[in-house]
XYZ file of C-alpha atoms in Angstrom:
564
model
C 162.678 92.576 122.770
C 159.747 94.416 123.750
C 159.543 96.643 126.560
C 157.839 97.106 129.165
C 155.077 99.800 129.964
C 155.832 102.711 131.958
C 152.242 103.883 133.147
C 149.081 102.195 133.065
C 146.963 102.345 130.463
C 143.827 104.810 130.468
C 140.813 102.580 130.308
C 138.073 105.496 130.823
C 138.147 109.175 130.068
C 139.019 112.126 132.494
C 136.394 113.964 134.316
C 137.457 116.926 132.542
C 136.513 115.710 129.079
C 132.956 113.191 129.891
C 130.652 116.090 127.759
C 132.992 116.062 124.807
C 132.391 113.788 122.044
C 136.371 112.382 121.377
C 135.327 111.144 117.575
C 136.876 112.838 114.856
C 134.853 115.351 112.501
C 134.713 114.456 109.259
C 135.405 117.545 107.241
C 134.076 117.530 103.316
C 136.886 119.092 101.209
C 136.534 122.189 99.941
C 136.306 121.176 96.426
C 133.317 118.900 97.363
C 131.171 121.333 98.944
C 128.659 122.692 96.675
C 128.129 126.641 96.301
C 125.003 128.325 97.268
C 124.009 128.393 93.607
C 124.611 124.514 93.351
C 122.569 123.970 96.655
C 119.552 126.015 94.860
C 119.563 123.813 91.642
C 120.648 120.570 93.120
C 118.040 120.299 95.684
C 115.303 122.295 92.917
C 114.992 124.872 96.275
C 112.463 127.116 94.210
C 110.124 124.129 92.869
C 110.061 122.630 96.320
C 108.986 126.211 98.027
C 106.243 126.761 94.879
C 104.942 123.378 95.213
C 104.769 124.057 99.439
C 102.681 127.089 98.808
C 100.730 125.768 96.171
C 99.645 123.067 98.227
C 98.933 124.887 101.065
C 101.012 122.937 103.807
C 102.117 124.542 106.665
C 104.310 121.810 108.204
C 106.769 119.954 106.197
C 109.248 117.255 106.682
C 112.463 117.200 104.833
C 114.254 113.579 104.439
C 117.741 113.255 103.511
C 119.197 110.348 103.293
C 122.483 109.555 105.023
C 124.921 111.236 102.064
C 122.920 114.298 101.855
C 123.235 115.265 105.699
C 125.892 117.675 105.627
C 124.126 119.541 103.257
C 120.650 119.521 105.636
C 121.070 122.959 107.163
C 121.779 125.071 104.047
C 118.827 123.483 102.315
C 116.378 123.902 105.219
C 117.222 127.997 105.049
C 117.341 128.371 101.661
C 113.759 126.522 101.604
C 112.652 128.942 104.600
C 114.290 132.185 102.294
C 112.219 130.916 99.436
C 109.302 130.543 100.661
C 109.350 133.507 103.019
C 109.625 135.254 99.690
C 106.812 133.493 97.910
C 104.738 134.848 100.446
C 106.306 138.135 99.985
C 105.140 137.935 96.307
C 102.040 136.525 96.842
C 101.296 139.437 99.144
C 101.956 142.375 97.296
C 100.428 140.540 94.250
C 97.062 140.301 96.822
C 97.622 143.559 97.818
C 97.317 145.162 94.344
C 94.502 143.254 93.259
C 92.270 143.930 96.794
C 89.632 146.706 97.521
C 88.645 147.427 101.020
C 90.804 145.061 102.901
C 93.096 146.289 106.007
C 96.709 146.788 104.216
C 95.683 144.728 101.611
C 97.724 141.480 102.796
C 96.546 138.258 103.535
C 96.968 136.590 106.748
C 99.491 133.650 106.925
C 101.202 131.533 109.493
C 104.650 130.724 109.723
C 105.933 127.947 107.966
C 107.992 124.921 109.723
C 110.195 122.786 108.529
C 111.437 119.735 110.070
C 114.683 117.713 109.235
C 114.794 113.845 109.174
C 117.979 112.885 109.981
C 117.170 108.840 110.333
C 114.983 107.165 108.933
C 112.960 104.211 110.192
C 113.418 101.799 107.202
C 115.223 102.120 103.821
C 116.033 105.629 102.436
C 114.585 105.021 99.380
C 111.119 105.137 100.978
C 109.195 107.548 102.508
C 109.267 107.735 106.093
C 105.586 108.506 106.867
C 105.477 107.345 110.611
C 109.206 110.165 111.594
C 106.822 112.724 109.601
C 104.018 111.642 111.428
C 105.623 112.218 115.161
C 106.334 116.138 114.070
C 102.503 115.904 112.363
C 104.030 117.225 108.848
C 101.495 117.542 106.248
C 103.943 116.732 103.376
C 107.281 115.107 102.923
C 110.182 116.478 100.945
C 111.798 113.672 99.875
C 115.587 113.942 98.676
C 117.372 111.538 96.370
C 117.092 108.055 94.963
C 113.272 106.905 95.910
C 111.555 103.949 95.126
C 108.380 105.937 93.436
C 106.339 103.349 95.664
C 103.226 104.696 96.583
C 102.437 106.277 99.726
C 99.386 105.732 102.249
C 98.906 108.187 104.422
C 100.804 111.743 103.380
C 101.781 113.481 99.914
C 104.945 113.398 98.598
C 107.457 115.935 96.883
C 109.994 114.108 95.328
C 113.676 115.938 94.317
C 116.130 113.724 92.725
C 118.987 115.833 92.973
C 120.003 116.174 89.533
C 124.139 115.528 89.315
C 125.994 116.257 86.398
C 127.024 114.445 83.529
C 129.663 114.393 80.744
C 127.759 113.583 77.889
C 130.909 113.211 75.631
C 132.510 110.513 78.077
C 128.558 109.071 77.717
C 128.607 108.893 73.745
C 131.744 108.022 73.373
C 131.740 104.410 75.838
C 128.170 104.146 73.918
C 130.112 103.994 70.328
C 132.526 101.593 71.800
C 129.832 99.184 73.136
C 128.010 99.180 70.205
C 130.163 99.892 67.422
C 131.370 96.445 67.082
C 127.734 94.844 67.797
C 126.720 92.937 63.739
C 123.679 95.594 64.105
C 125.830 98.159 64.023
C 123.900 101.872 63.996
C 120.462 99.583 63.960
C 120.904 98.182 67.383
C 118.093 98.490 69.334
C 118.683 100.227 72.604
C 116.654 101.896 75.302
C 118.317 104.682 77.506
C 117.646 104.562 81.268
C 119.723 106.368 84.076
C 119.222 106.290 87.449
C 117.336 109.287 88.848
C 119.681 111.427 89.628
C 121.079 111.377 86.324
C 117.588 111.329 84.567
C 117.774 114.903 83.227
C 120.605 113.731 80.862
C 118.788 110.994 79.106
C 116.698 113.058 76.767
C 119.766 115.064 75.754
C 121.972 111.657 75.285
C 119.232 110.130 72.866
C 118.985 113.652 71.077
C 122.861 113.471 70.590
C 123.006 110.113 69.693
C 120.031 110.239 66.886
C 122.699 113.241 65.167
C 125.479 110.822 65.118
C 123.120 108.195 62.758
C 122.227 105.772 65.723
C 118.205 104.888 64.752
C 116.649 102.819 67.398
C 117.614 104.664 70.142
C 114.441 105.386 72.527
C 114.700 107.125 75.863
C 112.686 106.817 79.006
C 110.788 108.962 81.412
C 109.794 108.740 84.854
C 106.744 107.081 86.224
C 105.390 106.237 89.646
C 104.823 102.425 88.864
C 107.087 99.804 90.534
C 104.908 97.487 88.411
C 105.665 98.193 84.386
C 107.592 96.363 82.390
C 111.023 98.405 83.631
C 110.205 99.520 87.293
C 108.975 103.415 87.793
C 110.040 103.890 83.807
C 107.917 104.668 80.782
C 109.647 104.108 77.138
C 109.225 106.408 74.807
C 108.080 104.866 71.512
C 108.270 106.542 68.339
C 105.051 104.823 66.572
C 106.076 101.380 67.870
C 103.847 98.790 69.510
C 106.213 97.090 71.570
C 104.789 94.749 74.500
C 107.123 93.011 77.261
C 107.612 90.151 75.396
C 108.837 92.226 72.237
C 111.565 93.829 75.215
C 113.607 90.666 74.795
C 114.902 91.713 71.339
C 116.224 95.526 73.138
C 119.265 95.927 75.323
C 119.299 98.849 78.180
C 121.743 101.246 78.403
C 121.982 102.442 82.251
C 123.497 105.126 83.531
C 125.207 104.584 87.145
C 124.893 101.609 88.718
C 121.519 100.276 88.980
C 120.227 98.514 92.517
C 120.184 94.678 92.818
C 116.674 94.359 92.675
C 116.707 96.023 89.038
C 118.884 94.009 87.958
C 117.233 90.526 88.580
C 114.211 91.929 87.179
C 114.953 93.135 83.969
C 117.315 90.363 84.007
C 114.572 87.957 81.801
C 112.431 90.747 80.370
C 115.687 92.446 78.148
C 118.205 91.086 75.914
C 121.089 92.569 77.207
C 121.838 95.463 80.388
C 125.080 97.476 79.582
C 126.410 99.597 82.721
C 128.118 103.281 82.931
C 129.214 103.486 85.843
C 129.904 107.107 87.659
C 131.087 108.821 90.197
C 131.375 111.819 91.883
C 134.556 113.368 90.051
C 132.419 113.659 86.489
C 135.881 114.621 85.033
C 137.756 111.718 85.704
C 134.672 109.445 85.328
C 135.597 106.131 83.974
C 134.312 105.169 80.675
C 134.521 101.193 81.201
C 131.111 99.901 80.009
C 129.815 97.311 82.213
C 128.049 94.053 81.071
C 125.326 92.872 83.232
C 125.470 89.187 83.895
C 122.936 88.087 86.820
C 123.306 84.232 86.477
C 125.342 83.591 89.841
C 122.477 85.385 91.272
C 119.990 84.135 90.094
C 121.500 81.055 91.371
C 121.672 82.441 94.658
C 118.424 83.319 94.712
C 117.418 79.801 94.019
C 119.161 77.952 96.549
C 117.842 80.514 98.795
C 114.191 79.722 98.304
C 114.945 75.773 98.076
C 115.895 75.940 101.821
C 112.281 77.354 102.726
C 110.592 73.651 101.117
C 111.290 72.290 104.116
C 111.145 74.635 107.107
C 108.075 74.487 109.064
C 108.460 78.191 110.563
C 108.650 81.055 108.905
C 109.048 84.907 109.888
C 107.347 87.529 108.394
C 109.254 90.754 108.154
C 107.784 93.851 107.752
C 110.362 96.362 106.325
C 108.125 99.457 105.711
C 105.314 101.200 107.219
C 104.140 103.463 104.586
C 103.416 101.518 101.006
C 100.366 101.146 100.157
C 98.825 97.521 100.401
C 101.373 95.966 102.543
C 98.860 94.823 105.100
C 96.538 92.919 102.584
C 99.918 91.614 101.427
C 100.799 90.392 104.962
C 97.361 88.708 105.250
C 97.941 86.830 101.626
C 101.183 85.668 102.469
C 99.969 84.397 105.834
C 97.055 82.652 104.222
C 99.632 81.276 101.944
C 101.883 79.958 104.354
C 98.995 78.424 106.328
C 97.785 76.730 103.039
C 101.387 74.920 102.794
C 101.111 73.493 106.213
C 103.694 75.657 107.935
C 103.415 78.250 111.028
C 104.323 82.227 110.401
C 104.520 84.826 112.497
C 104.922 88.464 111.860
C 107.838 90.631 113.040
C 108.591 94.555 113.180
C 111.641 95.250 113.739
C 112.825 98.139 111.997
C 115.824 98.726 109.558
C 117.081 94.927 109.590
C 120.495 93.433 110.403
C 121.328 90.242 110.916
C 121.807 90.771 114.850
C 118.362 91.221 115.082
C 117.072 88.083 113.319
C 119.703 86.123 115.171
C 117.303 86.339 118.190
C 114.478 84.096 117.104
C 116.276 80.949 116.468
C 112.870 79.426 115.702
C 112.564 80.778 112.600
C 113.896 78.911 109.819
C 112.976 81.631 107.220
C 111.896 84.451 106.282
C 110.008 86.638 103.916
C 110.517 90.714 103.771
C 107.292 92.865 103.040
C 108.917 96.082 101.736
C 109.037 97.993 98.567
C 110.275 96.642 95.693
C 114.106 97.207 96.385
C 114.178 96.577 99.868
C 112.260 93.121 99.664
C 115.761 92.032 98.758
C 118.122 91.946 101.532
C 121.566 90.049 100.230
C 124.367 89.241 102.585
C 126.192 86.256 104.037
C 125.396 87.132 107.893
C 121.957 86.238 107.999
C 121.250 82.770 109.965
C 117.974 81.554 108.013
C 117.207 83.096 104.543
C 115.912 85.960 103.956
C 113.803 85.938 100.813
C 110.622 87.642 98.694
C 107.099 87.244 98.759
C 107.477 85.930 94.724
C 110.696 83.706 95.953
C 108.783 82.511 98.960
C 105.418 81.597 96.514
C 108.186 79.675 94.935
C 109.347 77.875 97.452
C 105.714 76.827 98.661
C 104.689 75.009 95.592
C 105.659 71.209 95.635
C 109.010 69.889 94.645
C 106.938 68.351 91.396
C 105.276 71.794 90.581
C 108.068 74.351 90.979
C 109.372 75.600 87.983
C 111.124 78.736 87.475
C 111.737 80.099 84.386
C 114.016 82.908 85.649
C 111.579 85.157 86.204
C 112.403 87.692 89.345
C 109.851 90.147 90.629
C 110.741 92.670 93.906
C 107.054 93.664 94.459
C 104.433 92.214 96.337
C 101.774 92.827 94.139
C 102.235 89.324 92.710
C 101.473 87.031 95.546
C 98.707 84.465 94.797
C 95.971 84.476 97.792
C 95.342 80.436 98.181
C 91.764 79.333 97.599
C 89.739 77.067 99.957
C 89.873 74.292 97.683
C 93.647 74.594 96.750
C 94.001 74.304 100.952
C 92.020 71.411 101.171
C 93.564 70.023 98.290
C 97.236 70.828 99.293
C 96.484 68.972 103.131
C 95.051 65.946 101.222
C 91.115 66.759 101.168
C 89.145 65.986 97.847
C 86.703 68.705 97.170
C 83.335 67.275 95.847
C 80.315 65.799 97.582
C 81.282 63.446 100.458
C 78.324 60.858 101.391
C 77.905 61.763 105.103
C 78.414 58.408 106.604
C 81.758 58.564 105.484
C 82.586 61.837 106.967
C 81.075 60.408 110.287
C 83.433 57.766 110.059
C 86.475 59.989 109.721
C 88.968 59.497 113.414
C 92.135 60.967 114.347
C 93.418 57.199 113.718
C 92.837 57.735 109.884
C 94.424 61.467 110.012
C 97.588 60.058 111.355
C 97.485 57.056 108.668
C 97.255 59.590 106.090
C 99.841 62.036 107.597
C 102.039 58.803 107.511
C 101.182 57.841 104.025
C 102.319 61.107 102.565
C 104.954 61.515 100.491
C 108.327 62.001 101.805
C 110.157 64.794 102.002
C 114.154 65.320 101.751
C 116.537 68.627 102.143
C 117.592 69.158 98.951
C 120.971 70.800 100.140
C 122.089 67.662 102.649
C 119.520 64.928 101.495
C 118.279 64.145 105.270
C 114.710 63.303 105.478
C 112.514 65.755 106.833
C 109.547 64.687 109.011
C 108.437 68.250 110.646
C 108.264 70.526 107.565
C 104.613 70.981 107.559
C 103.600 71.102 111.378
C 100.005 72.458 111.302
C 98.866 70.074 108.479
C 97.961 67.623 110.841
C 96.061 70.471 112.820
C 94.625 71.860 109.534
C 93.111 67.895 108.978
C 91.903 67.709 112.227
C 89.876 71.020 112.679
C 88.836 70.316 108.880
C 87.425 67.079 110.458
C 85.581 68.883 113.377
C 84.338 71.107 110.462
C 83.210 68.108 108.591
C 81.828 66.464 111.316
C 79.869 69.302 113.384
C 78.405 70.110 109.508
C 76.940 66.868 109.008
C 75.405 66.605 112.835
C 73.317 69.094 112.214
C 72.137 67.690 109.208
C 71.729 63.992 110.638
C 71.893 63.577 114.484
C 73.491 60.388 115.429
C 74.265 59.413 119.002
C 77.396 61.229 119.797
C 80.886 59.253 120.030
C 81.847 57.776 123.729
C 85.143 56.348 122.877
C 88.215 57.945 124.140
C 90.393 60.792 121.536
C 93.765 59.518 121.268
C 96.437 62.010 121.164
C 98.009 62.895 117.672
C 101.921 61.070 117.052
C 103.041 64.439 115.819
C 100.658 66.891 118.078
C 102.786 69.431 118.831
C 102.383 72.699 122.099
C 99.083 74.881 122.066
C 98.548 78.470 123.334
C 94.881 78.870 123.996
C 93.502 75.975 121.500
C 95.989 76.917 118.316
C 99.151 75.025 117.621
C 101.952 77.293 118.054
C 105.527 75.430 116.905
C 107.134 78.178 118.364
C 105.885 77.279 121.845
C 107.153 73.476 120.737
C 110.283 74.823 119.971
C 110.418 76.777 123.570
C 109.633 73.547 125.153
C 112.268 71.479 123.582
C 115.046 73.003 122.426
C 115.633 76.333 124.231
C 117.749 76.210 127.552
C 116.440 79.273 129.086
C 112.629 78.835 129.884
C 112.049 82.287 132.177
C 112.089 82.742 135.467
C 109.063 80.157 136.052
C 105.558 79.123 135.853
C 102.717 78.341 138.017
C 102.418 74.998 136.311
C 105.360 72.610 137.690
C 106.234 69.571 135.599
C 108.010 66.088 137.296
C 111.197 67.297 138.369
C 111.251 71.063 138.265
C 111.857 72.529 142.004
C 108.925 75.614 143.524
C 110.761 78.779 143.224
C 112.394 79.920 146.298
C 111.209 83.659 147.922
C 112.109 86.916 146.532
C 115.073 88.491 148.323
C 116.597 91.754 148.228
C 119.595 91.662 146.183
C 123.274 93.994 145.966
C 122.091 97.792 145.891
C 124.107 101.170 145.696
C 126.878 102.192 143.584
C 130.545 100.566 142.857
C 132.219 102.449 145.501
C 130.213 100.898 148.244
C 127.636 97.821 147.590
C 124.742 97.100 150.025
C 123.674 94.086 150.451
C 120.094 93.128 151.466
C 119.826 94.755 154.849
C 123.670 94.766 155.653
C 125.540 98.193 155.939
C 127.813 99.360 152.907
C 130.972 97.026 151.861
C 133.407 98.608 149.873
């Protein structure tokens, strides 16, 4: 029997405690805090404060991602220590080596640091426009990065190194490989991920002692492009290309991000997985096998949704890698060339509440770095996809093959040719006798629009008849084109007959179809407040009135006295 409640329930909090923040601190254990010593090599505090001075930047920005905040403050003094005694150094070293200046010591002024606590996109990228807003000359950049390049600022990168147990490391390699047919021939390349890439030099060392040959170990490069993203293999003699990859497996250290894995996924023969974690003592030495077929699936169904959506959302996830905006204008130009409407959306680090509001979108793309172009997750409404997924999807259903190739970057979208456009929206490209182009009307664009082939949702097999709305638009501007050109060349008595309207025209802000406006029109139930164009039907809205004013306690009401 449940009883009854004695008091009622506090729904708000006392006067007495409205400045205090009621959540709990989170207190780090003891045992996980890292010692002043560990803070200096962890976060490299004296190559960050040589490389400041050396470069000569006065202002600098220091970005942690979210993991690293706690340890934010004791980093930003030890920097300021450091480099307060570089200066010191650099000083007396002036001093001794001057004639005839006052005190021998060079003028400086003070350094400033500034801590990013929240970044504007992913934390694997540099966030250029928060070190813009403090006007820092250089970003300090702290953990896992993307290596993308940067447009506007220079970057200091510090991995901060973790450490390793290389016997736990050797021994889960033996037991991987030991019962392989190759044996001790295997051929293996050793990757980590970059805050384990100190160890990988020293693994490959230890491993060539214990009579394991082809073992070759990697190094870190800026270029999201090679063969294995941001790494460089290091060959002994070999001439290996990225088709000669396939007959190598990887051996990664700590789990490697999604996007990695999809691309390496038909480049390699085989990706083997230590995983780690923060207790290197009790790390677990259970090799995992990379197998990326269900995603790859995914993936795949994914990009078949986008054949047959005629809107589709471009989202820009970054601000700061270089090339995004001639990216944004191929993919555009690609999407136009396919008959379908984008537009282009900023909305910061993305969720799935945000997309939700722009139920016109059927799609979208994500211009980011490599890793974040790949946003996974069941929430999203419309799929979310790549630029090389999305080129995918835009080829026709007789064209698209994929031979399981998976690329992150954006470096590989194709920029559509005049021709292919014509071509794709049912123009021949050649010499046209000009009588013929005269004779083109919007009664033969719609006979042709109708004479196309049909087109079917491959997930429910309905028949889609809106999946490339500006086609028709694209055919008839190409006409006006067509036929404006050959006027010039030919006068003729211009056309008195009467333009009939297009079966599938479709809303138009200021001359250009807009299918977002079409979808405004028809399908959303909340239109705004009004419009100075009234159709049949609608009612003049009424006068402006002052409304309920004041607080709870005591509402006013137009120009009534208070009601409580």
């Amino acid at each position: 029997m449940s009883t009854q409640p004695m008091a009622a329930p506090v729904l708000s909090t006392p006067d007495t405690h409205i400045l205090e923040d009621p959540t709990i601190p989170v207190i780090l254990a003891r045992s996980l805090r890292l010692s002043d010593a560990e803070i200096h090599k962890v976060y490299e505090i004296e190559r960050t404060a040589r490389e400041i001075i050396q470069g000569g930047w006065e202002r600098a920005a220091l970005q942690f991602p979210d993991g690293m905040l706690v340890d934010a403050p004791r980093v930003f003094e030890a920097l300021n220590v450091e480099i307060e005694n570089f200066r010191k150094k650099s000083n007396n070293e002036a001093g001794e080596n001057s004639e005839g200046s006052e005190n021998g010591k060079v003028e400086q002024t003070r350094m400033r640091l500034y801590i990013l606590a929240d970044t504007s996109y992913g934390s694997c990228c540099v966030d250029e426009i928060a070190a813009e807003h403090v006007d820092a000359q250089v970003v300090v950049h702290y953990g896992r990065a993307c290596l993308s390049p940067t447009v506007r600022l220079p970057v200091v990168y510090v991995f901060t190194t973790r450490p390793l147990e290389i016997e736990n490391v050797v021994q889960a390699f033996e037991e991987s490989f030991g019962q392989e047919e190759e044996g001790a021939d295997a051929k293996v390349v050793v990757m980590a991920d970059l805050i384990y890439q100190e160890h990988v030099k020293i693994l490959t060392n230890t491993l060539h002692k214990k009579g394991w040959r082809n073992i070759r170990a990697t190094e870190v490069i800026h270029n999201p492009t090679a063969s294995i993203p941001n790494r460089k293999i290091l060959w002994e003699g070999e001439d290996v290309d990225e088709e000669g990859l396939k007959d190598w497996r990887i051996w990664h250290i700590s789990d490697p991000p999604s996007a990695l894995l999809l691309t390496l996924s038909s480049r390699i023969k085989e990706l083997l997985i230590y995983p780690t974690s923060n207790d290197t003592k009790t790390a677990s030495t259970q090799v995992i096998r990379s197998n990326t077929t269900a995603k790859l699936r995914r993936r795949y169904a994914l990009l078949t949704r986008l054949t047959t959506t005629p809107i589709i959302g471009i989202l820009i996830n970054t601000l700061s890698v270089a090339n995004y905006l001639s990216s944004i204008t191929s993919l555009q130009g690609l999407i136009s060339a396919a008959g379908k409407k984008s537009y282009t959306f900023v909305v910061g680090k993305v969720n799935a509440a945000k997309m939700a509001n722009f139920g016109e979108i059927g799609g979208w793309v994500v211009i980011g770095c490599w890793e974040s172009s790949l946003v996974e997750g069941g929430d999203f409404y419309a799929p979310v996809v790549t630029p090389f997924e999305l080129s995918l999807a835009l080829q026709a259903d007789g064209e698209r093959i994929w031979s399981g190739e998976w690329r992150g970057d954006f470096d590989s979208i194709p920029t559509p040719s005049i021709a292919a456009a014509k071509k794709e929206n049912g123009f021949e490209v050649g010499e046209v006798k000009k009588r013929e182009r005269m004779e083109i009307s919007t009664e033969d664009s719609d006979d042709e629009e109708e004479s196309a082939p049909p087109e079917f949702d491959l997930r429910t097999g309905r028949y889609v008849s809106h999946s490339r709305p500006m086609r028709s638009q694209f055919s008839g501007a190409m006409t006006m084109v067509n036929t404006s050109t050959v006027s010039q060349a030919d006068p003729t008595p211009a056309s008195k007959s009467l333009a009939r309207r297009a079966k599938l025209d479709i809303a138009s802000v200021n001359g250009a179809a807009s299918p977002g406006a079409e979808y405004l029109r028809t399908q959303r139930t909340w239109t705004g407040l009004g419009s100075d164009f009234l159709e049949e039907g609608q009612q003049e809205a009424g006068v402006i009135e002052e409304g309920r004013g004041g607080v709870a306690r005591g509402y006013r009401v137009g120009g009534e006295g208070e009601r409580t």
